[in-house]
Amino acid sequence: MPFIAAVSKIDLPHKASQQEAKKQAQDMFSVNFPEASRLIFAFDNTEIITRNFCKPLSYYTKPNTFEERNNEYIANSLQYSVEAIEDCVKKAGIKKEDITDILFVSTTGLATPSMDALIINKMRLNPHINRIPVWGLGCGGGVSGTAKANTLAKANPDAVVLLVAVELCSLTLIKSDYSKSNFIGSSLFSDGIAAVIIKGDNHQNNTGVNYVSASSKLYYDSLDVMGWDFQDTGFKVLFSKDIPAFINEHIAHDIDVFLKKNNLQLSDIKNFIFHPGGKKVLDAYNNALDVDGDFMKNTRQVMNGYGNMSSATVLYVLEKFMTEGFEPGYGLMLAMGPGFSSEMVLLEIKG
């Protein structure tokens, strides 16, 4: 089976404390959004300590247009993607010319030619690389991208697949949007860039982190739970307070069904590589799943240190496991995203 050879993440140069972000949000919203003083506690309840930002906090207070923000998205995506890829290629012990496929996952900016084309051109990668840009999966994109990358590597045992996830959530902030969703979003979302190298069977497996299978589920009649409302001013964030309830209602059953297809049960999972949507989402997972101990320690620590970076976040959690070590056995990657949907990948970790 295919295996994960390396994972790299970017620590952006403009990290800010949650308390700094809180003060700025209060200053920006309080005049036109009367509920700001009542809802400001949301920043403290996230358990986020620092946030990853591609621009200094002062940038977000200045007037700008959707065009200007999207141009920043393209420039920053390219710069930091290249940095993540170069580090990941080095970790995987390959040459950039070895890459056979590239998947680029994002939902926070627009580019045509797509960002994968810009990356190939900038890095002078093999011009015949199989390109797959994936857009719009939101927080579910990191797990879904991992599944798709492994499918490519399963189909071609010689494959060296590069997965890149870029989410610059901060650049979607619409200053003139004084909605509750935008205010709460400003307490959670940040920026992340990660790269993953996945190899097929014909390569020497030096990590023992093997792909087993994947699951994707779209829940009917839940389209309004999470997503974007596209406006002249940009991407207006939409998400429902019902997300934790949705997780409580569905996720335990969905995990059980997925694991049974692989002749496993929840007690067989030793490594939980979950996307941290926020404190309430983590609480919902804790409530829904009968697992002993602090099984989401790595997930929570990534959320504490970076915030919610949409699709890239789960790859930061994966990188933490790759760096600090897995427990031998099985690992479950999981994220929820717009649709409303769930994405899962089952890994087997051999010591």
XYZ file of C-alpha atoms in Angstrom:
351
model
C 0.000 0.000 0.000
C 1.088 3.638 -0.398
C 2.779 5.319 2.539
C 3.325 8.824 3.886
C 7.007 9.640 3.385
C 7.176 13.163 4.831
C 5.110 16.118 6.066
C 6.155 19.759 6.370
C 4.360 22.776 7.807
C 4.979 26.523 7.816
C 5.305 28.658 10.934
C 4.379 32.029 9.517
C 6.406 35.134 10.458
C 3.458 37.138 11.768
C 2.157 34.918 14.553
C -0.004 36.855 16.988
C -1.357 36.076 20.413
C -5.071 35.470 20.786
C -5.247 38.390 23.178
C -3.786 40.720 20.530
C -6.325 39.458 18.008
C -9.099 39.900 20.574
C -8.222 43.535 21.213
C -8.051 44.304 17.516
C -11.402 42.624 16.817
C -13.030 44.570 19.624
C -11.684 47.836 18.215
C -12.785 46.960 14.674
C -16.282 45.670 15.476
C -17.481 47.576 18.536
C -18.696 50.724 16.755
C -20.916 49.004 14.172
C -21.651 45.692 15.899
C -23.371 46.240 19.264
C -23.109 42.561 20.183
C -19.295 42.719 20.125
C -18.994 43.487 23.832
C -21.269 40.545 24.678
C -19.572 38.076 22.336
C -15.965 39.102 22.929
C -15.651 36.287 25.485
C -15.618 33.901 22.497
C -11.924 34.718 22.009
C -11.134 33.463 25.514
C -13.264 30.336 25.199
C -11.487 29.007 22.092
C -8.425 27.794 24.051
C -6.326 29.260 21.223
C -3.136 30.868 22.522
C -1.433 31.998 19.318
C -2.609 32.332 15.710
C -0.697 31.825 12.458
C -1.035 34.862 10.127
C 0.559 35.601 6.757
C 0.383 39.382 7.357
C 0.935 41.518 10.460
C -2.224 42.264 12.448
C -2.113 45.894 11.372
C -2.752 44.826 7.758
C -6.291 43.683 8.604
C -7.298 47.106 9.952
C -6.547 48.929 6.701
C -9.004 49.416 3.845
C -8.606 46.877 1.043
C -10.604 45.316 -1.780
C -11.338 41.706 -2.622
C -8.959 42.055 -5.578
C -6.133 43.250 -3.313
C -6.728 40.469 -0.800
C -6.861 37.810 -3.516
C -3.624 39.085 -5.019
C -2.066 38.691 -1.576
C -3.500 35.168 -1.461
C -1.770 34.252 -4.734
C 1.578 35.796 -3.779
C 1.659 34.317 -0.271
C 0.359 30.920 -1.397
C 3.145 30.645 -3.929
C 5.902 31.815 -1.592
C 5.011 29.579 1.330
C 4.026 26.578 -0.793
C 7.502 26.579 -2.298
C 9.053 26.759 1.180
C 6.921 23.856 2.454
C 7.602 21.741 -0.648
C 11.353 22.277 -0.514
C 11.417 21.182 3.128
C 9.163 18.187 2.443
C 11.255 17.038 -0.532
C 14.362 17.179 1.670
C 12.667 15.216 4.463
C 11.455 12.567 2.004
C 14.945 12.095 0.608
C 13.905 12.713 -2.985
C 14.692 15.169 -5.759
C 12.029 17.576 -6.935
C 12.258 15.927 -10.365
C 10.920 12.701 -8.809
C 7.454 14.174 -8.186
C 4.895 12.561 -10.505
C 1.652 14.129 -9.241
C 0.614 17.302 -7.446
C -2.663 18.010 -5.646
C -3.274 21.557 -4.492
C -6.036 21.959 -1.892
C -7.497 25.312 -0.870
C -10.740 27.182 -0.324
C -9.658 30.709 0.655
C -8.589 32.290 -2.624
C -8.858 32.062 -6.403
C -6.273 31.560 -9.123
C -6.405 30.590 -12.785
C -3.974 29.227 -13.885
C -4.365 27.263 -10.669
C -1.777 27.459 -7.918
C -0.280 24.076 -8.821
C 0.653 25.506 -12.235
C 2.270 28.517 -10.581
C 4.216 26.204 -8.254
C 5.450 24.012 -11.133
C 6.554 27.089 -13.044
C 8.258 28.727 -10.042
C 10.096 25.571 -8.922
C 10.757 24.274 -12.432
C 9.196 20.933 -11.553
C 8.673 18.311 -14.247
C 6.292 19.995 -16.723
C 4.548 16.636 -17.287
C 3.400 16.298 -13.656
C -0.202 15.155 -13.279
C -2.006 18.188 -11.791
C -5.166 18.132 -9.675
C -6.336 21.414 -8.124
C -9.004 20.770 -5.478
C -11.118 23.724 -4.357
C -14.010 24.225 -1.952
C -13.721 21.364 0.551
C -12.989 23.745 3.419
C -11.868 22.128 6.654
C -12.349 18.678 5.125
C -9.810 19.286 2.374
C -6.695 18.082 4.186
C -8.089 14.609 4.835
C -9.807 14.402 1.460
C -6.579 15.491 -0.246
C -4.662 12.799 1.637
C -7.175 10.195 0.444
C -6.932 11.364 -3.164
C -3.119 11.424 -3.047
C -3.075 7.858 -1.759
C -5.488 6.761 -4.476
C -3.060 8.106 -7.082
C -0.146 6.303 -5.424
C -2.169 3.091 -5.213
C -2.929 3.263 -8.936
C 0.737 3.835 -9.803
C 3.246 2.056 -7.535
C 6.029 4.264 -8.952
C 4.210 7.473 -7.990
C 5.649 10.218 -5.828
C 2.615 12.345 -5.002
C 2.881 15.858 -3.609
C -0.095 17.181 -1.635
C -0.106 20.891 -0.808
C -2.789 22.520 1.348
C -2.909 26.306 1.636
C -5.515 28.227 3.590
C -5.045 31.950 4.152
C -8.265 32.437 6.073
C -7.225 35.838 7.397
C -7.260 37.275 3.870
C -10.978 36.493 3.559
C -11.882 38.890 6.403
C -14.432 41.425 5.184
C -14.062 44.493 7.391
C -17.541 45.764 6.548
C -19.250 42.477 7.501
C -20.641 43.069 10.977
C -22.377 39.701 11.261
C -22.097 37.310 14.180
C -20.525 34.654 11.908
C -17.759 37.026 10.843
C -17.107 38.104 14.421
C -16.923 34.526 15.729
C -14.843 33.538 12.705
C -12.341 36.236 13.597
C -11.815 34.455 16.928
C -10.947 31.094 15.324
C -9.470 31.167 11.858
C -5.865 31.664 10.846
C -3.428 30.752 8.065
C -1.647 27.498 7.327
C 0.459 25.895 4.609
C 1.482 22.232 4.615
C 3.040 19.783 2.168
C 2.939 15.978 2.186
C 4.862 13.446 0.085
C 3.115 10.105 -0.486
C 4.887 7.272 -2.305
C 3.684 4.134 -4.039
C 4.653 0.517 -3.332
C 7.743 0.461 -5.515
C 9.549 2.856 -3.167
C 11.332 1.878 0.034
C 9.075 2.567 3.000
C 11.206 4.194 5.691
C 8.402 5.616 7.839
C 5.985 2.707 8.270
C 2.987 5.078 7.984
C 0.826 3.126 5.557
C -2.438 4.040 3.872
C -5.263 1.523 4.309
C -8.522 3.099 3.117
C -10.690 6.216 3.112
C -14.285 7.304 3.526
C -16.160 10.382 2.347
C -19.727 11.201 3.337
C -22.016 14.056 2.367
C -24.960 14.590 4.697
C -28.178 15.422 2.846
C -29.933 18.740 3.500
C -27.069 20.265 5.476
C -25.764 22.736 2.910
C -26.195 25.727 5.216
C -24.050 24.350 8.056
C -20.744 25.717 6.729
C -19.445 27.518 3.662
C -19.055 30.840 1.861
C -21.584 33.372 0.682
C -19.892 35.033 -2.299
C -20.409 38.784 -2.339
C -18.962 41.783 -4.176
C -16.710 42.378 -1.182
C -15.384 38.814 -1.061
C -15.968 35.550 0.790
C -18.498 35.962 3.607
C -18.071 33.173 6.131
C -21.051 30.991 7.020
C -21.101 28.434 9.792
C -23.754 27.173 12.138
C -23.697 26.880 15.899
C -25.163 23.393 15.321
C -21.838 21.853 14.179
C -21.059 20.288 17.611
C -24.588 18.852 17.777
C -24.141 17.465 14.265
C -20.937 15.725 15.364
C -22.614 14.309 18.468
C -25.443 12.933 16.360
C -23.464 11.340 13.529
C -19.759 10.848 14.024
C -19.619 7.823 16.343
C -21.873 5.825 14.024
C -19.998 6.915 10.900
C -16.625 5.963 12.393
C -17.988 2.559 13.465
C -19.323 1.865 9.956
C -16.004 2.857 8.367
C -13.924 0.776 10.767
C -16.165 -2.293 10.432
C -15.555 -2.244 6.679
C -11.889 -2.669 7.574
C -12.591 -5.346 10.224
C -11.700 -2.939 13.014
C -13.367 -1.193 15.931
C -12.726 2.076 17.738
C -10.519 0.417 20.367
C -8.083 -0.541 17.574
C -7.329 3.131 16.856
C -4.219 4.273 18.702
C -3.591 7.596 16.937
C -6.350 10.195 16.455
C -5.344 12.713 13.787
C -8.383 14.991 13.930
C -9.006 18.440 12.539
C -9.584 20.830 15.464
C -12.522 22.959 14.382
C -12.563 24.697 17.753
C -12.979 23.930 21.446
C -16.668 23.086 21.090
C -15.877 20.718 18.228
C -13.189 18.966 20.288
C -15.624 18.707 23.197
C -18.162 17.140 20.831
C -15.627 14.506 19.726
C -14.806 13.773 23.361
C -18.483 13.375 24.179
C -19.303 11.276 21.130
C -16.397 8.833 21.231
C -15.785 6.302 23.978
C -12.001 6.601 24.157
C -9.927 6.617 27.326
C -7.225 9.170 28.036
C -6.244 12.379 26.307
C -6.614 10.929 22.814
C -6.699 14.324 21.086
C -3.638 15.823 22.751
C -1.817 16.555 19.490
C -4.966 17.951 17.875
C -5.601 20.253 20.815
C -1.997 21.440 20.954
C -2.052 22.370 17.259
C -5.260 24.323 17.827
C -3.700 26.051 20.873
C -0.640 27.093 18.912
C -2.048 27.929 15.490
C -5.833 28.336 15.486
C -8.154 26.828 12.894
C -6.296 26.831 9.557
C -9.104 25.079 7.667
C -7.848 22.199 5.463
C -4.188 22.608 6.420
C -4.778 22.116 10.157
C -5.092 18.334 10.139
C -1.801 18.136 8.218
C -0.141 20.141 11.016
C -1.506 17.495 13.394
C -0.151 14.760 11.101
C 3.238 16.517 11.052
C 3.239 16.558 14.855
C 2.666 12.795 14.923
C 5.378 12.251 12.283
C 7.830 14.339 14.317
C 7.010 13.172 17.840
C 6.068 9.592 17.040
C 3.023 7.403 16.585
C 1.875 4.572 18.780
C 2.210 1.382 16.704
C -1.169 0.255 15.416
C -3.825 2.152 13.510
C -4.385 5.852 13.017
C -7.562 7.661 12.028
C -7.526 11.005 10.211
C -10.847 12.849 10.382
C -12.253 16.231 9.447
C -15.678 17.764 8.858
C -16.281 20.300 6.115
C -18.838 22.158 4.009
C -21.588 20.085 2.536
C -21.923 19.238 5.458
C -19.465 16.367 5.076
C -17.028 14.084 6.826
C -13.701 12.816 5.487
C -11.746 9.913 6.986
C -8.457 8.154 6.225
C -7.310 4.986 7.940
C -3.564 4.521 8.448
C -1.585 1.559 9.740
C 1.600 2.441 11.594
C 4.257 -0.231 11.755
C 7.127 0.183 14.187
